[in-house]
Coordinates of N, CA and C in Angstrom, one line a residue:
X597 N 1.0 -1.1 -0.2 CA -0.2 -0.2 -0.2 C 1.1 1.2 0.2
X598 N 0.4 2.3 -0.8 CA 1.1 3.5 -0.7 C 1.1 4.4 0.6
X599 N 2.3 4.8 1.0 CA 2.1 5.7 2.0 C 1.1 7.3 2.0
X600 N 0.7 7.9 2.8 CA 0.4 9.1 2.5 C 1.2 10.1 1.6
X601 N 2.6 9.8 2.4 CA 3.4 11.0 1.7 C 3.6 10.3 0.6
X602 N 4.0 9.0 0.2 CA 4.2 9.0 -1.5 C 2.7 9.5 -2.5
X603 N 1.5 9.3 -1.4 CA 0.3 9.4 -2.3 C 0.3 10.7 -2.8
X604 N 0.4 11.5 -1.6 CA 0.3 13.2 -1.9 C 1.3 13.9 -2.8
X605 N 2.4 13.2 -2.9 CA 3.5 13.4 -3.8 C 3.2 12.8 -5.1
X606 N 2.6 11.7 -5.1 CA 2.0 11.5 -6.7 C 0.9 12.2 -7.3
X607 N -0.1 12.9 -6.2 CA -1.1 13.5 -6.5 C -0.8 14.8 -7.3
X608 N 0.1 15.5 -6.2 CA 0.9 17.0 -6.7 C 1.8 16.7 -8.0
X609 N 2.4 15.7 -8.2 CA 2.9 15.5 -9.1 C 2.2 15.3 -10.5
X610 N 1.4 14.5 -10.5 CA -0.1 14.3 -11.8 C -0.5 15.7 -11.7
X611 N -0.7 16.6 -11.0 CA -1.5 18.0 -11.0 C -0.2 18.7 -11.6
X612 N 0.4 19.3 -11.1 CA 1.9 20.0 -11.9 C 2.0 19.4 -13.2
X613 N 1.8 18.2 -13.5 CA 2.4 17.9 -15.1 C 0.8 18.0 -15.7
X614 N -0.1 17.8 -15.4 CA -1.3 18.6 -16.2 C -1.3 20.1 -16.4
X615 N -1.0 20.7 -15.2 CA -1.1 22.0 -15.3 C 0.0 22.6 -16.2
X616 N 0.8 22.0 -16.7 CA 2.1 22.1 -17.4 C 1.9 22.1 -18.8
X617 N 1.1 20.9 -19.2 CA 0.7 20.9 -20.4 C -0.4 21.2 -20.8
X618 N -1.3 22.0 -20.0 CA -2.5 21.9 -20.2 C -2.6 23.3 -20.8
X619 N -3.2 24.0 -22.5 CA -3.2 25.0 -22.6 C -4.5 25.4 -23.0
X620 N -5.2 24.2 -23.7 CA -6.4 24.7 -23.9 C -7.0 23.2 -24.5
X621 N -8.4 22.7 -24.3 CA -9.2 21.8 -24.2 C -10.4 22.3 -24.9
X622 N -10.5 20.9 -25.6 CA -12.1 21.1 -26.5 C -13.7 21.4 -25.6
X623 N -14.3 21.7 -25.8 CA -15.3 22.2 -25.2 C -16.0 21.3 -24.5
X624 N -16.3 21.1 -22.9 CA -16.3 20.3 -22.0 C -18.1 20.3 -21.9
X625 N -18.4 19.6 -23.5 CA -19.6 18.9 -23.2 C -20.1 18.3 -22.3
X626 N -19.3 17.4 -21.6 CA -19.3 16.4 -20.5 C -18.6 16.8 -19.1
X627 N -18.3 18.2 -18.9 CA -17.4 18.5 -17.7 C -18.8 18.9 -17.0
X628 N -18.7 17.7 -16.1 CA -19.3 17.6 -14.9 C -18.7 17.3 -13.5
X629 N -19.1 17.6 -12.0 CA -18.5 17.2 -11.0 C -18.9 15.6 -11.2
X630 N -17.5 15.2 -10.1 CA -17.3 13.5 -10.9 C -18.5 13.1 -9.2
X631 N -18.7 13.8 -8.4 CA -19.8 13.3 -7.0 C -19.0 12.3 -6.9
X632 N -17.7 12.0 -6.5 CA -16.7 10.8 -6.4 C -16.3 11.3 -4.8
X633 N -17.2 10.4 -3.5 CA -16.5 10.7 -2.4 C -15.1 9.5 -2.4
X634 N -14.3 9.7 -1.3 CA -12.8 9.0 -1.4 C -12.6 7.6 -0.8
X635 N -14.0 7.2 -0.7 CA -13.8 5.6 -0.3 C -14.5 4.7 -1.5
X636 N -14.3 3.3 -1.5 CA -14.7 2.5 -2.5 C -16.3 2.3 -2.3
X637 N -17.0 2.2 -3.0 CA -18.9 1.5 -2.6 C -19.0 0.4 -3.4
X638 N -19.6 -0.6 -1.9 CA -20.2 -1.5 -2.4 C -21.5 -2.0 -3.2
X639 N -22.5 -0.8 -3.1 CA -23.3 -0.3 -4.4 C -24.2 0.9 -4.0
X640 N -24.0 1.8 -4.8 CA -25.1 2.8 -5.2 C -25.3 3.6 -5.8
X641 N -26.4 4.2 -5.8 CA -26.9 5.0 -6.9 C -27.3 6.5 -6.7
X642 N -27.3 7.0 -7.7 CA -26.8 9.1 -7.7 C -27.8 9.6 -8.9
X643 N -28.6 10.5 -8.4 CA -29.2 11.2 -9.8 C -28.9 12.6 -9.2
X644 N -28.5 13.1 -9.9 CA -28.1 14.8 -10.3 C -28.6 15.3 -10.9
X645 N -28.0 16.7 -10.8 CA -28.4 17.7 -11.6 C -27.3 18.9 -11.6
X646 N -26.8 19.0 -13.0 CA -25.3 19.8 -13.0 C -26.0 20.9 -14.1
X647 N -25.0 22.3 -13.3 CA -25.4 23.6 -14.2 C -23.8 24.1 -14.2
X648 N -24.0 24.9 -15.7 CA -22.9 25.5 -16.3 C -23.0 25.6 -17.5
X649 N -22.1 25.2 -18.5 CA -22.6 25.7 -20.2 C -23.9 25.4 -20.4
X650 N -24.5 24.9 -19.6 CA -26.2 24.2 -20.1 C -26.7 23.8 -18.7
X651 N -27.4 22.7 -19.2 CA -28.1 21.8 -17.7 C -27.7 20.6 -18.1
X652 N -26.8 19.8 -17.2 CA -27.0 18.1 -17.3 C -27.8 17.1 -16.6
X653 N -28.5 16.7 -16.9 CA -29.2 15.7 -16.0 C -28.2 14.0 -15.9
X654 N -27.6 13.7 -14.7 CA -27.2 12.7 -14.3 C -27.6 11.9 -13.8
X655 N -26.9 10.4 -14.1 CA -27.1 9.0 -13.2 C -25.6 8.5 -13.1
X656 N -25.7 7.7 -11.8 CA -24.4 7.3 -11.7 C -24.6 6.0 -10.8
X657 N -24.2 5.0 -11.2 CA -24.4 3.5 -10.6 C -22.9 3.1 -10.2
X658 N -22.3 2.9 -9.1 CA -21.3 2.1 -8.5 C -21.5 1.0 -8.0
X659 N -20.8 0.0 -8.3 CA -20.8 -1.3 -7.7 C -19.5 -2.3 -7.2
X660 N -19.6 -2.2 -6.2 CA -18.5 -3.1 -5.7 C -18.2 -4.4 -6.3
X661 N -16.7 -4.9 -6.7 CA -16.5 -6.2 -7.5 C -15.5 -6.6 -6.3
X662 N -14.9 -6.1 -5.7 CA -13.5 -6.8 -4.8 C -13.3 -5.9 -3.6
X663 N -12.5 -6.3 -3.1 CA -12.5 -5.5 -1.8 C -12.2 -4.2 -1.9
X664 N -12.3 -3.2 -1.1 CA -11.8 -1.8 -1.8 C -11.9 -1.5 -3.0
X665 N -12.7 -1.7 -4.0 CA -12.7 -1.3 -5.3 C -14.1 -1.7 -5.5
X666 N -14.2 -0.6 -7.0 CA -15.8 -0.7 -7.7 C -15.8 -0.3 -8.9
X667 N -16.5 -0.8 -9.6 CA -16.7 0.3 -11.0 C -17.5 0.8 -11.0
X668 N -17.6 1.6 -11.9 CA -18.7 2.6 -12.1 C -19.5 3.5 -13.6
X669 N -20.5 3.4 -13.9 CA -21.3 3.5 -14.6 C -21.9 5.2 -14.8
X670 N -21.6 6.0 -15.6 CA -22.2 7.5 -15.7 C -22.9 7.5 -17.4
X671 N -24.4 8.1 -16.8 CA -24.9 8.3 -18.3 C -25.9 9.6 -18.1
X672 N -26.1 10.2 -18.9 CA -27.2 11.2 -18.6 C -27.3 12.1 -20.1
X673 N -27.8 13.3 -20.3 CA -28.3 14.3 -21.3 C -27.6 15.8 -20.6
X674 N -27.6 16.3 -21.8 CA -27.1 17.6 -21.7 C -27.6 18.7 -22.4
X675 N -28.1 19.9 -21.9 CA -29.0 20.4 -22.6 C -27.9 21.6 -22.9
X676 N -27.2 21.9 -23.9 CA -26.2 23.0 -23.5 C -26.8 24.5 -24.0
X677 N -26.3 25.4 -23.4 CA -26.6 27.2 -23.9 C -26.7 27.3 -25.4
X678 N -27.4 28.1 -25.9 CA -27.0 27.9 -27.6 C -27.4 27.1 -28.4
X679 N -27.7 26.1 -28.0 CA -27.8 24.9 -29.0 C -29.1 24.2 -28.6
X680 N -29.8 24.0 -30.3 CA -31.4 23.1 -29.9 C -31.2 21.7 -29.9
X681 N -29.9 21.3 -29.7 CA -29.6 19.6 -29.8 C -29.4 19.3 -28.5
X682 N -30.1 17.9 -28.0 CA -29.7 17.5 -27.1 C -28.4 16.9 -27.0
X683 N -27.6 16.4 -26.3 CA -26.1 15.7 -26.2 C -26.4 14.5 -25.0
X684 N -26.0 13.3 -25.5 CA -26.0 12.3 -24.7 C -24.4 12.1 -24.6
X685 N -24.7 11.5 -22.7 CA -22.8 11.0 -22.7 C -23.1 9.8 -22.0
X686 N -22.3 8.9 -22.1 CA -21.8 7.2 -21.3 C -20.5 7.8 -20.9
X687 N -20.2 7.0 -19.5 CA -19.1 6.5 -19.0 C -19.0 5.7 -18.2
X688 N -17.6 5.2 -18.2 CA -17.5 4.2 -17.2 C -16.1 4.3 -16.4
X689 N -15.8 3.9 -15.2 CA -14.6 3.9 -14.4 C -14.3 2.8 -13.5
X690 N -13.4 3.0 -12.8 CA -13.2 2.3 -11.6 C -12.5 3.3 -10.4
X691 N -12.8 2.6 -9.1 CA -11.9 3.4 -7.9 C -11.5 1.8 -7.2
X692 N -10.1 2.6 -6.8 CA -9.5 1.5 -5.5 C -8.9 2.6 -4.8
X693 N -9.1 1.9 -3.2 CA -8.9 2.9 -2.1 C -7.5 2.6 -1.9
X694 N -6.5 3.7 -1.7 CA -5.2 3.8 -1.3 C -5.0 3.6 -0.1
X695 N -5.8 4.5 0.6 CA -5.8 4.6 1.8 C -7.1 5.0 2.6
X696 N -7.0 4.4 4.2 CA -8.2 5.0 4.8 C -7.7 5.6 6.2
X697 N -8.5 6.5 6.2 CA -8.2 7.3 7.7 C -8.2 6.1 8.8
X698 N -7.0 6.6 9.6 CA -6.9 5.7 10.8 C -5.6 6.3 11.7
X699 N -5.9 6.0 13.2 CA -4.8 6.6 13.8 C -4.4 7.9 13.2
X700 N -3.0 8.0 13.0 CA -2.7 9.8 13.1 C -2.5 9.8 11.6
X701 N -3.5 9.2 10.4 CA -3.7 9.4 9.1 C -4.5 9.9 8.8
X702 N -5.2 10.8 8.6 CA -6.6 11.3 8.9 C -7.2 11.2 7.7
X703 N -6.7 10.7 6.5 CA -7.3 11.2 5.2 C -7.8 9.8 4.7
X704 N -9.0 9.9 3.4 CA -9.5 8.7 3.1 C -8.9 9.0 1.6
X705 N -8.2 8.2 0.6 CA -8.0 8.5 -0.6 C -8.3 7.1 -1.3
X706 N -8.8 7.7 -2.8 CA -9.2 6.7 -3.5 C -8.7 7.2 -5.1
X707 N -7.9 6.0 -5.6 CA -7.3 6.1 -7.2 C -9.0 6.3 -7.8
X708 N -9.1 6.7 -9.0 CA -9.9 6.9 -10.0 C -9.3 6.7 -10.9
X709 N -10.0 6.3 -12.2 CA -9.8 5.8 -13.3 C -10.9 5.8 -14.3
X710 N -11.2 6.5 -15.6 CA -12.3 6.1 -16.4 C -12.0 6.7 -17.7
X711 N -13.6 6.4 -18.5 CA -13.4 7.0 -19.7 C -14.4 7.3 -20.3
X712 N -15.2 8.6 -21.0 CA -16.4 8.9 -21.2 C -16.7 9.6 -22.6
X713 N -17.9 9.4 -23.2 CA -18.1 10.4 -24.3 C -19.1 10.8 -24.3
X714 N -19.7 12.0 -25.0 CA -20.8 13.0 -25.6 C -20.9 13.0 -27.0
X715 N -22.4 12.8 -27.4 CA -22.4 13.2 -28.7 C -23.6 14.0 -29.0
X716 N -23.8 14.4 -29.8 CA -25.0 15.5 -30.0 C -24.4 16.6 -30.8
X717 N -25.1 16.9 -31.9 CA -25.1 18.4 -33.1 C -24.2 18.5 -33.7
X718 N -23.6 16.7 -34.1 CA -22.3 17.0 -34.8 C -21.2 17.1 -34.3
X719 N -21.1 17.2 -32.9 CA -19.9 17.2 -32.2 C -19.6 15.7 -31.1
X720 N -18.3 15.2 -30.9 CA -18.0 14.4 -30.2 C -16.8 14.6 -29.4
X721 N -17.1 14.4 -28.2 CA -16.1 14.6 -27.2 C -16.0 13.2 -26.5
X722 N -14.5 13.0 -26.5 CA -13.9 11.5 -25.4 C -13.3 12.1 -24.7
X723 N -13.3 11.8 -23.3 CA -12.4 12.2 -21.9 C -11.9 11.0 -21.2
X724 N -10.9 10.9 -21.0 CA -10.2 10.0 -20.3 C -9.4 10.5 -19.2
X725 N -9.9 10.4 -18.1 CA -9.6 11.1 -16.8 C -8.8 10.2 -15.8
X726 N -7.8 10.7 -15.1 CA -7.2 10.1 -13.7 C -7.0 10.9 -12.8
X727 N -7.2 10.4 -11.4 CA -7.1 11.2 -10.5 C -7.3 10.7 -9.2
X728 N -7.2 11.1 -8.0 CA -7.4 10.8 -6.2 C -8.2 11.8 -6.2
X729 N -9.3 11.0 -5.2 CA -10.0 11.6 -4.6 C -9.7 11.8 -3.1
X730 N -9.7 12.4 -2.5 CA -9.2 12.9 -1.0 C -9.9 13.7 0.1
X731 N -10.5 12.8 1.3 CA -11.5 13.5 2.1 C -11.0 12.9 3.8
X732 N -11.9 13.6 4.6 CA -12.1 13.0 5.3 C -13.7 13.5 6.0
X733 N -14.1 12.2 6.5 CA -15.5 11.9 7.3 C -15.1 12.2 8.5
X734 N -16.5 13.2 9.0 CA -16.7 13.7 10.3 C -18.1 13.1 10.8
X735 N -17.9 12.3 11.9 CA -19.1 11.4 12.6 C -19.8 12.6 13.1
X736 N -21.5 12.8 12.7 CA -22.5 13.4 13.4 C -23.1 12.7 14.2
X737 N -24.3 13.4 14.9 CA -25.0 12.8 16.2 C -26.3 12.1 15.1
X738 N -26.9 11.0 15.6 CA -27.7 10.3 15.2 C -27.6 9.5 14.0
X739 N -26.4 9.3 14.1 CA -25.5 8.3 12.6 C -25.7 9.3 11.4
X740 N -25.6 10.8 11.6 CA -25.2 11.3 10.3 C -23.9 11.8 10.0
X741 N -23.1 12.3 9.1 CA -21.6 12.2 8.9 C -21.4 13.2 7.7
X742 N -20.8 13.6 7.7 CA -20.1 14.7 6.7 C -18.8 14.6 6.1
X743 N -18.7 14.5 4.9 CA -17.7 14.4 4.2 C -17.4 15.1 2.7
X744 N -16.4 16.4 3.5 CA -15.5 17.3 2.5 C -14.6 16.3 1.7
X745 N -14.7 16.6 0.6 CA -13.4 16.1 -0.2 C -12.8 16.8 -1.6
X746 N -11.9 16.4 -2.0 CA -11.4 17.4 -3.3 C -10.8 16.3 -3.8
X747 N -11.1 16.6 -5.4 CA -11.1 15.6 -6.5 C -10.2 16.1 -7.6
X748 N -9.0 16.1 -7.7 CA -8.2 16.7 -8.9 C -8.1 15.3 -9.7
X749 N -7.9 15.9 -11.1 CA -8.1 14.9 -12.1 C -7.0 15.5 -13.6
X750 N -6.6 14.5 -13.9 CA -5.8 15.0 -15.0 C -6.5 14.2 -16.4
X751 N -7.0 14.8 -17.3 CA -7.9 14.1 -18.6 C -7.2 14.3 -19.6
X752 N -7.0 13.4 -20.7 CA -6.6 13.2 -21.9 C -8.2 13.6 -22.9
X753 N -8.5 14.6 -23.6 CA -9.6 15.0 -24.1 C -9.5 14.9 -25.7
X754 N -10.3 14.2 -26.4 CA -10.4 14.0 -27.7 C -11.7 14.5 -28.5
X755 N -11.6 15.3 -29.3 CA -12.9 16.1 -29.6 C -13.1 16.0 -31.1
X756 N -14.1 15.8 -31.7 CA -14.2 16.0 -33.2 C -15.7 16.7 -33.7
X757 N -15.8 17.3 -34.8 CA -17.3 17.9 -35.1 C -17.1 17.5 -36.5
X758 N -18.7 17.6 -36.8 CA -18.8 17.3 -38.3 C -18.8 18.2 -39.0
X759 N -19.2 18.3 -40.8 CA -19.5 19.7 -41.2 C -18.0 19.7 -41.9
X760 N -18.5 20.8 -43.3 CA -17.0 20.8 -44.0 C -16.0 21.3 -43.5
X761 N -16.1 22.2 -42.0 CA -14.9 22.7 -41.3 C -14.7 21.8 -40.1
X762 N -15.4 20.5 -40.2 CA -14.8 19.8 -38.6 C -13.7 19.4 -38.9
X763 N -13.2 18.9 -37.6 CA -11.9 19.1 -37.7 C -11.6 17.9 -36.2
X764 N -10.4 17.5 -35.5 CA -10.4 17.0 -34.4 C -9.2 17.6 -33.6
X765 N -9.1 17.3 -32.3 CA -8.2 18.1 -31.9 C -7.8 16.7 -30.4
X766 N -6.9 16.7 -29.5 CA -7.0 16.2 -28.7 C -5.9 17.0 -27.9
X767 N -6.3 17.2 -26.3 CA -5.5 17.9 -25.5 C -5.4 17.3 -24.2
X768 N -4.6 17.8 -23.0 CA -4.9 17.1 -21.9 C -5.4 18.6 -20.9
X769 N -6.3 18.4 -20.3 CA -6.9 19.2 -19.5 C -6.8 18.9 -17.9
X770 N -6.8 19.9 -17.1 CA -6.5 20.1 -15.4 C -8.0 20.0 -14.7
X771 N -8.7 19.2 -14.4 CA -9.8 19.3 -13.9 C -10.0 19.2 -12.3
X772 N -10.6 19.7 -11.1 CA -10.9 19.2 -9.6 C -12.1 19.5 -9.4
X773 N -12.8 18.9 -8.6 CA -13.9 18.9 -7.5 C -13.6 19.4 -6.3
X774 N -14.5 20.1 -5.9 CA -14.7 20.3 -4.4 C -16.0 19.9 -3.7
X775 N -16.0 19.0 -3.1 CA -17.5 18.2 -2.8 C -17.6 18.1 -1.5
X776 N -18.8 17.8 -1.1 CA -19.4 17.7 0.4 C -20.4 16.4 0.1
X777 N -20.1 15.5 0.9 CA -21.5 14.8 1.4 C -21.7 14.4 2.4
X778 N -23.1 15.1 2.7 CA -24.0 14.8 3.5 C -24.5 13.4 4.0
X779 N -24.2 12.3 4.7 CA -25.1 11.3 5.0 C -25.8 11.5 6.0
X780 N -27.1 11.2 5.6 CA -28.2 11.7 6.4 C -28.7 10.2 7.1
X781 N -28.4 9.1 6.7 CA -28.2 7.7 7.3 C -27.5 6.7 6.7
X782 N -27.5 5.5 7.2 CA -26.4 4.5 6.1 C -27.0 4.4 5.1
X783 N -28.2 4.9 4.4 CA -28.6 4.6 3.1 C -29.0 5.7 2.4
X784 N -29.0 6.8 2.9 CA -29.2 8.2 2.0 C -28.3 9.3 2.3
X785 N -27.9 9.6 1.5 CA -27.0 10.9 1.2 C -27.4 12.1 0.4
X786 N -26.8 13.5 0.5 CA -26.8 14.6 -0.1 C -25.5 14.5 -0.6
X787 N -25.4 14.6 -2.0 CA -23.8 15.4 -2.5 C -23.9 16.5 -3.1
X788 N -22.9 17.5 -3.2 CA -23.0 18.7 -3.8 C -21.7 18.7 -4.1
X789 N -21.3 19.1 -5.1 CA -19.7 19.8 -5.3 C -19.7 20.6 -6.6
X790 N -18.5 21.5 -6.5 CA -18.2 22.1 -8.2 C -17.2 21.7 -8.6
X791 N -17.3 21.8 -9.9 CA -16.0 21.4 -10.7 C -15.4 22.4 -11.9
X792 N -14.1 22.3 -11.5 CA -13.4 23.3 -12.1 C -12.5 23.1 -13.1
X793 N -12.5 23.4 -14.3 CA -11.8 23.1 -15.3 C -10.9 24.0 -15.7
X794 N -9.7 23.2 -16.5 CA -8.5 23.6 -17.2 C -8.6 24.4 -18.5
X795 N -10.1 23.8 -19.2 CA -10.5 24.5 -20.1 C -10.5 25.8 -20.5
X796 N -10.0 26.2 -21.8 CA -9.8 27.4 -22.3 C -10.8 27.8 -23.2
X797 N -11.3 26.9 -23.9 CA -11.9 27.0 -25.2 C -13.4 27.3 -24.6
X798 N -14.1 28.0 -25.5 CA -15.6 28.3 -25.5 C -16.6 27.2 -25.1
X799 N -17.1 27.3 -24.2 CA -18.1 26.5 -24.1 C -17.6 25.9 -22.2
X800 N -16.4 25.9 -22.4 CA -15.9 25.0 -21.3 C -16.2 26.2 -20.1
X801 N -17.1 25.6 -19.1 CA -17.2 26.7 -18.0 C -16.9 25.5 -16.8
X802 N -16.7 26.1 -15.3 CA -17.3 25.4 -14.4 C -18.2 25.0 -14.0
X803 N -18.5 24.0 -13.7 CA -19.9 23.7 -13.1 C -20.4 23.1 -11.3
X804 N -21.7 23.1 -11.5 CA -21.7 22.6 -10.0 C -22.9 21.7 -9.9
X805 N -23.1 21.0 -9.0 CA -24.1 19.9 -9.0 C -24.8 19.3 -7.7
X806 N -25.5 19.1 -7.4 CA -26.2 18.4 -6.6 C -27.1 17.3 -6.9
X807 N -26.8 15.9 -5.7 CA -27.7 14.8 -6.3 C -28.3 14.3 -5.1
X808 N -28.5 13.3 -5.3 CA -29.2 12.3 -4.0 C -28.7 11.1 -4.3
X809 N -28.0 10.4 -3.4 CA -27.5 9.2 -3.1 C -27.9 8.2 -2.3
X810 N -28.5 7.0 -3.0 CA -29.1 5.8 -2.3 C -28.0 4.4 -2.3
X811 N -28.0 4.1 -1.2 CA -27.5 2.5 -1.3 C -28.3 1.5 -0.4
X812 N -28.6 0.4 -1.2 CA -29.7 -0.3 -0.7 C -29.3 -1.0 0.4
X813 N -30.4 -1.0 1.2 CA -30.6 -1.6 2.7 C -29.2 -2.6 3.0
X814 N -29.3 -4.2 2.2 CA -28.4 -4.8 2.7 C -27.0 -4.7 2.7
X815 N -26.4 -3.3 1.5 CA -25.3 -3.3 1.4 C -24.5 -2.0 1.8
X816 N -25.8 -1.2 2.9 CA -25.3 0.1 3.2 C -24.0 0.0 4.1
X817 N -23.2 0.6 4.0 CA -22.6 0.8 5.4 C -21.9 1.9 5.8
X818 N -21.5 2.1 6.6 CA -20.2 3.6 6.8 C -19.1 3.3 6.9

């Protein structure tokens, strides 16, 4: 298992490397907060709405497939500002716990990687992000808890557009979430996050999302 110092150094190195190569990325049609807390899931579902360069309706399904690991499916629709066409996006990914908070190590860390694509209006965007979600859970009264977290990600973005003037580009962008998960009980939580993008292209905007998370009773855990 990676030590906390090694993990933090790796994360900062990835962030700095991404920042160095980031100059511009293609329109972030599928840019929305990951809503990823820093621990692996047994099974949970999230329904959320995100705003930014339009409105995104988002559904997420996470499923544990091994101890401290899960895979994830994202799907939804994007109603972009200034466009009469809806965009569809789908994506998938994995999460693996690097460390759990214990003793004098206060942070949970989850490695994440995935890929997703958005289609619509003659435009296609593929994004391949890699990052680490970092946070800490504070227990409250009556079984409630709150988890603030940050989720930096370096993303390879591949974009193409149709038409006579169409073309394709590939860039690396830096994105990160600042989020919070409010655990109401072992089954229900409210998640909110802001996603900040390193893209400079038109249509690439910071976004904010709020969603409701549900874990089936037999699988719920804290």
